[in-house]
Amino acid sequence: MKQLLQHALSLCLCAILTAAGITATGQSEPHLEGEFIVMFHKSENVKAFASEKGIRWSEQLSGLSHIHLFRSEGSLDDEKVLRLLSSDKRVEAAQFNHVVQKRETVPNDPGFAQQWHHVQSGDHDIDSDL
């Protein structure tokens, strides 16, 4: 029984460490240096929050969802600031402000022009209603 308990605890520890590693490396895509998007559980005094954390409030991205953009001052390490923001109990989610690129969705198929029925630009759902 004691050996079963040790195996169970070892398995739980491995799962926790794996999840922590995934969380720590989940923000590796290119992002704007010193910019953070923070979502609060409820409405907060964001300027006081920023002052408390040593960062600067930039703008409100969504009032209904309590999402704000913050910028760090000077040479603060982005990873440390993100961990500091994420660990606050008032914060529901925090992430880097990632670079978004517009992507082309039209295939490069040379015969696509003959398949006009696949593109319905006035339709508000997924194309290709066959």
mmCIF file with all atom_site columns, C-alpha atoms in Angstrom:
data_model
loop_
_atom_site.group_PDB
_atom_site.id
_atom_site.type_symbol
_atom_site.label_atom_id
_atom_site.label_alt_id
_atom_site.label_comp_id
_atom_site.label_asym_id
_atom_site.label_entity_id
_atom_site.label_seq_id
_atom_site.pdbx_PDB_ins_code
_atom_site.Cartn_x
_atom_site.Cartn_y
_atom_site.Cartn_z
_atom_site.occupancy
_atom_site.B_iso_or_equiv
_atom_site.pdbx_formal_charge
_atom_site.auth_seq_id
_atom_site.auth_comp_id
_atom_site.auth_asym_id
_atom_site.auth_atom_id
_atom_site.pdbx_PDB_model_num
ATOM 1   C CA . MET A 1 1   ? 0.000   0.000  0.000   1.00 0.00 ? 1   MET A CA 1
ATOM 2   C CA . LYS A 1 2   ? 2.844   2.361  0.874   1.00 0.00 ? 2   LYS A CA 1
ATOM 3   C CA . GLN A 1 3   ? 4.480   1.713  -2.501  1.00 0.00 ? 3   GLN A CA 1
ATOM 4   C CA . LEU A 1 4   ? 1.191   2.448  -4.327  1.00 0.00 ? 4   LEU A CA 1
ATOM 5   C CA . LEU A 1 5   ? 0.913   5.768  -2.495  1.00 0.00 ? 5   LEU A CA 1
ATOM 6   C CA . GLN A 1 6   ? 4.496   6.680  -3.453  1.00 0.00 ? 6   GLN A CA 1
ATOM 7   C CA . HIS A 1 7   ? 3.803   5.908  -7.119  1.00 0.00 ? 7   HIS A CA 1
ATOM 8   C CA . ALA A 1 8   ? 0.617   7.984  -7.038  1.00 0.00 ? 8   ALA A CA 1
ATOM 9   C CA . LEU A 1 9   ? 2.437   10.944 -5.467  1.00 0.00 ? 9   LEU A CA 1
ATOM 10  C CA . SER A 1 10  ? 5.253   10.641 -8.009  1.00 0.00 ? 10  SER A CA 1
ATOM 11  C CA . LEU A 1 11  ? 2.739   10.658 -10.856 1.00 0.00 ? 11  LEU A CA 1
ATOM 12  C CA . CYS A 1 12  ? 1.001   13.740 -9.442  1.00 0.00 ? 12  CYS A CA 1
ATOM 13  C CA . LEU A 1 13  ? 4.324   15.540 -9.032  1.00 0.00 ? 13  LEU A CA 1
ATOM 14  C CA . CYS A 1 14  ? 5.288   14.759 -12.638 1.00 0.00 ? 14  CYS A CA 1
ATOM 15  C CA . ALA A 1 15  ? 1.932   16.051 -13.877 1.00 0.00 ? 15  ALA A CA 1
ATOM 16  C CA . ILE A 1 16  ? 2.295   19.292 -11.902 1.00 0.00 ? 16  ILE A CA 1
ATOM 17  C CA . LEU A 1 17  ? 5.846   19.909 -13.107 1.00 0.00 ? 17  LEU A CA 1
ATOM 18  C CA . THR A 1 18  ? 4.839   19.200 -16.713 1.00 0.00 ? 18  THR A CA 1
ATOM 19  C CA . ALA A 1 19  ? 1.914   21.615 -16.471 1.00 0.00 ? 19  ALA A CA 1
ATOM 20  C CA . ALA A 1 20  ? 4.189   24.278 -14.945 1.00 0.00 ? 20  ALA A CA 1
ATOM 21  C CA . GLY A 1 21  ? 6.659   23.841 -17.816 1.00 0.00 ? 21  GLY A CA 1
ATOM 22  C CA . ILE A 1 22  ? 3.898   24.190 -20.396 1.00 0.00 ? 22  ILE A CA 1
ATOM 23  C CA . THR A 1 23  ? 2.602   27.354 -18.702 1.00 0.00 ? 23  THR A CA 1
ATOM 24  C CA . ALA A 1 24  ? 6.076   28.879 -18.487 1.00 0.00 ? 24  ALA A CA 1
ATOM 25  C CA . THR A 1 25  ? 6.857   28.268 -22.157 1.00 0.00 ? 25  THR A CA 1
ATOM 26  C CA . GLY A 1 26  ? 3.399   29.015 -23.552 1.00 0.00 ? 26  GLY A CA 1
ATOM 27  C CA . GLN A 1 27  ? 4.212   32.648 -24.365 1.00 0.00 ? 27  GLN A CA 1
ATOM 28  C CA . SER A 1 28  ? 7.206   32.111 -26.648 1.00 0.00 ? 28  SER A CA 1
ATOM 29  C CA . GLU A 1 29  ? 5.802   33.711 -29.830 1.00 0.00 ? 29  GLU A CA 1
ATOM 30  C CA . PRO A 1 30  ? 7.032   37.178 -30.877 1.00 0.00 ? 30  PRO A CA 1
ATOM 31  C CA . HIS A 1 31  ? 5.520   39.936 -28.779 1.00 0.00 ? 31  HIS A CA 1
ATOM 32  C CA . LEU A 1 32  ? 5.836   43.672 -28.357 1.00 0.00 ? 32  LEU A CA 1
ATOM 33  C CA . GLU A 1 33  ? 8.573   44.306 -25.798 1.00 0.00 ? 33  GLU A CA 1
ATOM 34  C CA . GLY A 1 34  ? 7.310   45.702 -22.516 1.00 0.00 ? 34  GLY A CA 1
ATOM 35  C CA . GLU A 1 35  ? 3.589   45.388 -23.355 1.00 0.00 ? 35  GLU A CA 1
ATOM 36  C CA . PHE A 1 36  ? 1.120   43.260 -21.398 1.00 0.00 ? 36  PHE A CA 1
ATOM 37  C CA . ILE A 1 37  ? -2.583  42.555 -21.741 1.00 0.00 ? 37  ILE A CA 1
ATOM 38  C CA . VAL A 1 38  ? -4.295  42.006 -18.393 1.00 0.00 ? 38  VAL A CA 1
ATOM 39  C CA . MET A 1 39  ? -7.839  40.788 -17.738 1.00 0.00 ? 39  MET A CA 1
ATOM 40  C CA . PHE A 1 40  ? -9.231  41.446 -14.259 1.00 0.00 ? 40  PHE A CA 1
ATOM 41  C CA . HIS A 1 41  ? -11.931 39.434 -12.468 1.00 0.00 ? 41  HIS A CA 1
ATOM 42  C CA . LYS A 1 42  ? -13.897 42.646 -11.903 1.00 0.00 ? 42  LYS A CA 1
ATOM 43  C CA . SER A 1 43  ? -13.510 46.384 -12.406 1.00 0.00 ? 43  SER A CA 1
ATOM 44  C CA . GLU A 1 44  ? -10.318 47.668 -10.761 1.00 0.00 ? 44  GLU A CA 1
ATOM 45  C CA . ASN A 1 45  ? -8.557  50.991 -10.310 1.00 0.00 ? 45  ASN A CA 1
ATOM 46  C CA . VAL A 1 46  ? -6.068  50.254 -13.080 1.00 0.00 ? 46  VAL A CA 1
ATOM 47  C CA . LYS A 1 47  ? -3.859  53.294 -12.519 1.00 0.00 ? 47  LYS A CA 1
ATOM 48  C CA . ALA A 1 48  ? -3.366  52.379 -8.857  1.00 0.00 ? 48  ALA A CA 1
ATOM 49  C CA . PHE A 1 49  ? -2.721  48.759 -9.887  1.00 0.00 ? 49  PHE A CA 1
ATOM 50  C CA . ALA A 1 50  ? -0.096  49.904 -12.409 1.00 0.00 ? 50  ALA A CA 1
ATOM 51  C CA . SER A 1 51  ? 1.604   52.138 -9.857  1.00 0.00 ? 51  SER A CA 1
ATOM 52  C CA . GLU A 1 52  ? 1.672   49.289 -7.351  1.00 0.00 ? 52  GLU A CA 1
ATOM 53  C CA . LYS A 1 53  ? 3.321   46.956 -9.909  1.00 0.00 ? 53  LYS A CA 1
ATOM 54  C CA . GLY A 1 54  ? 5.810   49.520 -11.249 1.00 0.00 ? 54  GLY A CA 1
ATOM 55  C CA . ILE A 1 55  ? 4.282   49.622 -14.737 1.00 0.00 ? 55  ILE A CA 1
ATOM 56  C CA . ARG A 1 56  ? 2.211   52.137 -16.695 1.00 0.00 ? 56  ARG A CA 1
ATOM 57  C CA . TRP A 1 57  ? -1.451  51.814 -17.736 1.00 0.00 ? 57  TRP A CA 1
ATOM 58  C CA . SER A 1 58  ? -1.794  52.471 -21.461 1.00 0.00 ? 58  SER A CA 1
ATOM 59  C CA . GLU A 1 59  ? -5.393  51.890 -22.542 1.00 0.00 ? 59  GLU A CA 1
ATOM 60  C CA . GLN A 1 60  ? -8.605  49.994 -21.954 1.00 0.00 ? 60  GLN A CA 1
ATOM 61  C CA . LEU A 1 61  ? -9.107  47.269 -24.553 1.00 0.00 ? 61  LEU A CA 1
ATOM 62  C CA . SER A 1 62  ? -12.509 46.032 -23.332 1.00 0.00 ? 62  SER A CA 1
ATOM 63  C CA . GLY A 1 63  ? -14.569 47.662 -20.608 1.00 0.00 ? 63  GLY A CA 1
ATOM 64  C CA . LEU A 1 64  ? -17.100 44.834 -20.406 1.00 0.00 ? 64  LEU A CA 1
ATOM 65  C CA . SER A 1 65  ? -14.408 42.167 -19.978 1.00 0.00 ? 65  SER A CA 1
ATOM 66  C CA . HIS A 1 66  ? -12.098 44.359 -17.822 1.00 0.00 ? 66  HIS A CA 1
ATOM 67  C CA . ILE A 1 67  ? -9.160  43.998 -20.236 1.00 0.00 ? 67  ILE A CA 1
ATOM 68  C CA . HIS A 1 68  ? -6.378  46.612 -20.232 1.00 0.00 ? 68  HIS A CA 1
ATOM 69  C CA . LEU A 1 69  ? -3.033  47.204 -21.910 1.00 0.00 ? 69  LEU A CA 1
ATOM 70  C CA . PHE A 1 70  ? -0.051  47.987 -19.675 1.00 0.00 ? 70  PHE A CA 1
ATOM 71  C CA . ARG A 1 71  ? 3.546   48.926 -20.497 1.00 0.00 ? 71  ARG A CA 1
ATOM 72  C CA . SER A 1 72  ? 6.629   48.339 -18.394 1.00 0.00 ? 72  SER A CA 1
ATOM 73  C CA . GLU A 1 73  ? 9.037   51.158 -17.729 1.00 0.00 ? 73  GLU A CA 1
ATOM 74  C CA . GLY A 1 74  ? 12.748  50.984 -18.420 1.00 0.00 ? 74  GLY A CA 1
ATOM 75  C CA . SER A 1 75  ? 14.697  47.762 -18.350 1.00 0.00 ? 75  SER A CA 1
ATOM 76  C CA . LEU A 1 76  ? 12.280  45.505 -16.476 1.00 0.00 ? 76  LEU A CA 1
ATOM 77  C CA . ASP A 1 77  ? 12.434  41.845 -17.540 1.00 0.00 ? 77  ASP A CA 1
ATOM 78  C CA . ASP A 1 78  ? 9.235   40.955 -19.427 1.00 0.00 ? 78  ASP A CA 1
ATOM 79  C CA . GLU A 1 79  ? 9.101   37.411 -18.036 1.00 0.00 ? 79  GLU A CA 1
ATOM 80  C CA . LYS A 1 80  ? 9.355   38.655 -14.439 1.00 0.00 ? 80  LYS A CA 1
ATOM 81  C CA . VAL A 1 81  ? 6.698   41.321 -14.990 1.00 0.00 ? 81  VAL A CA 1
ATOM 82  C CA . LEU A 1 82  ? 4.353   38.746 -16.555 1.00 0.00 ? 82  LEU A CA 1
ATOM 83  C CA . ARG A 1 83  ? 4.822   36.400 -13.585 1.00 0.00 ? 83  ARG A CA 1
ATOM 84  C CA . LEU A 1 84  ? 4.214   39.311 -11.182 1.00 0.00 ? 84  LEU A CA 1
ATOM 85  C CA . LEU A 1 85  ? 0.995   40.272 -12.975 1.00 0.00 ? 85  LEU A CA 1
ATOM 86  C CA . SER A 1 86  ? -0.256  36.676 -13.263 1.00 0.00 ? 86  SER A CA 1
ATOM 87  C CA . SER A 1 87  ? 0.296   35.986 -9.566  1.00 0.00 ? 87  SER A CA 1
ATOM 88  C CA . ASP A 1 88  ? -1.966  38.844 -8.429  1.00 0.00 ? 88  ASP A CA 1
ATOM 89  C CA . LYS A 1 89  ? -5.326  37.543 -7.120  1.00 0.00 ? 89  LYS A CA 1
ATOM 90  C CA . ARG A 1 90  ? -7.215  40.372 -8.874  1.00 0.00 ? 90  ARG A CA 1
ATOM 91  C CA . VAL A 1 91  ? -5.930  39.229 -12.277 1.00 0.00 ? 91  VAL A CA 1
ATOM 92  C CA . GLU A 1 92  ? -7.884  36.594 -14.176 1.00 0.00 ? 92  GLU A CA 1
ATOM 93  C CA . ALA A 1 93  ? -5.375  36.370 -17.043 1.00 0.00 ? 93  ALA A CA 1
ATOM 94  C CA . ALA A 1 94  ? -2.190  38.135 -18.161 1.00 0.00 ? 94  ALA A CA 1
ATOM 95  C CA . GLN A 1 95  ? -0.193  37.733 -21.343 1.00 0.00 ? 95  GLN A CA 1
ATOM 96  C CA . PHE A 1 96  ? 2.265   39.502 -23.588 1.00 0.00 ? 96  PHE A CA 1
ATOM 97  C CA . ASN A 1 97  ? 0.856   41.754 -26.292 1.00 0.00 ? 97  ASN A CA 1
ATOM 98  C CA . HIS A 1 98  ? 1.567   39.511 -29.269 1.00 0.00 ? 98  HIS A CA 1
ATOM 99  C CA . VAL A 1 99  ? 2.159   40.631 -32.839 1.00 0.00 ? 99  VAL A CA 1
ATOM 100 C CA . VAL A 1 100 ? -0.854  39.785 -35.021 1.00 0.00 ? 100 VAL A CA 1
ATOM 101 C CA . GLN A 1 101 ? -0.457  39.271 -38.739 1.00 0.00 ? 101 GLN A CA 1
ATOM 102 C CA . LYS A 1 102 ? -3.166  39.337 -41.375 1.00 0.00 ? 102 LYS A CA 1
ATOM 103 C CA . ARG A 1 103 ? -3.303  35.985 -43.114 1.00 0.00 ? 103 ARG A CA 1
ATOM 104 C CA . GLU A 1 104 ? -4.510  35.121 -46.604 1.00 0.00 ? 104 GLU A CA 1
ATOM 105 C CA . THR A 1 105 ? -7.230  32.490 -46.703 1.00 0.00 ? 105 THR A CA 1
ATOM 106 C CA . VAL A 1 106 ? -7.565  32.002 -50.456 1.00 0.00 ? 106 VAL A CA 1
ATOM 107 C CA . PRO A 1 107 ? -5.802  28.813 -51.609 1.00 0.00 ? 107 PRO A CA 1
ATOM 108 C CA . ASN A 1 108 ? -2.965  29.029 -54.119 1.00 0.00 ? 108 ASN A CA 1
ATOM 109 C CA . ASP A 1 109 ? -4.656  26.355 -56.271 1.00 0.00 ? 109 ASP A CA 1
ATOM 110 C CA . PRO A 1 110 ? -4.370  27.405 -59.969 1.00 0.00 ? 110 PRO A CA 1
ATOM 111 C CA . GLY A 1 111 ? -7.851  25.983 -60.620 1.00 0.00 ? 111 GLY A CA 1
ATOM 112 C CA . PHE A 1 112 ? -9.468  27.853 -57.729 1.00 0.00 ? 112 PHE A CA 1
ATOM 113 C CA . ALA A 1 113 ? -10.895 30.558 -60.033 1.00 0.00 ? 113 ALA A CA 1
ATOM 114 C CA . GLN A 1 114 ? -13.108 27.913 -61.641 1.00 0.00 ? 114 GLN A CA 1
ATOM 115 C CA . GLN A 1 115 ? -14.452 26.942 -58.208 1.00 0.00 ? 115 GLN A CA 1
ATOM 116 C CA . TRP A 1 116 ? -16.421 30.165 -57.670 1.00 0.00 ? 116 TRP A CA 1
ATOM 117 C CA . HIS A 1 117 ? -19.077 28.333 -55.641 1.00 0.00 ? 117 HIS A CA 1
ATOM 118 C CA . HIS A 1 118 ? -16.610 27.865 -52.760 1.00 0.00 ? 118 HIS A CA 1
ATOM 119 C CA . VAL A 1 119 ? -16.383 31.624 -52.038 1.00 0.00 ? 119 VAL A CA 1
ATOM 120 C CA . GLN A 1 120 ? -19.577 33.324 -50.895 1.00 0.00 ? 120 GLN A CA 1
ATOM 121 C CA . SER A 1 121 ? -18.443 36.706 -49.637 1.00 0.00 ? 121 SER A CA 1
ATOM 122 C CA . GLY A 1 122 ? -21.938 37.839 -48.591 1.00 0.00 ? 122 GLY A CA 1
ATOM 123 C CA . ASP A 1 123 ? -22.410 34.787 -46.409 1.00 0.00 ? 123 ASP A CA 1
ATOM 124 C CA . HIS A 1 124 ? -21.675 34.891 -42.672 1.00 0.00 ? 124 HIS A CA 1
ATOM 125 C CA . ASP A 1 125 ? -20.505 31.340 -42.145 1.00 0.00 ? 125 ASP A CA 1
ATOM 126 C CA . ILE A 1 126 ? -17.763 29.051 -43.327 1.00 0.00 ? 126 ILE A CA 1
ATOM 127 C CA . ASP A 1 127 ? -17.499 29.019 -47.117 1.00 0.00 ? 127 ASP A CA 1
ATOM 128 C CA . SER A 1 128 ? -17.897 25.959 -49.345 1.00 0.00 ? 128 SER A CA 1
ATOM 129 C CA . ASP A 1 129 ? -21.569 25.164 -48.810 1.00 0.00 ? 129 ASP A CA 1
ATOM 130 C CA . LEU A 1 130 ? -21.796 22.166 -51.131 1.00 0.00 ? 130 LEU A CA 1
#
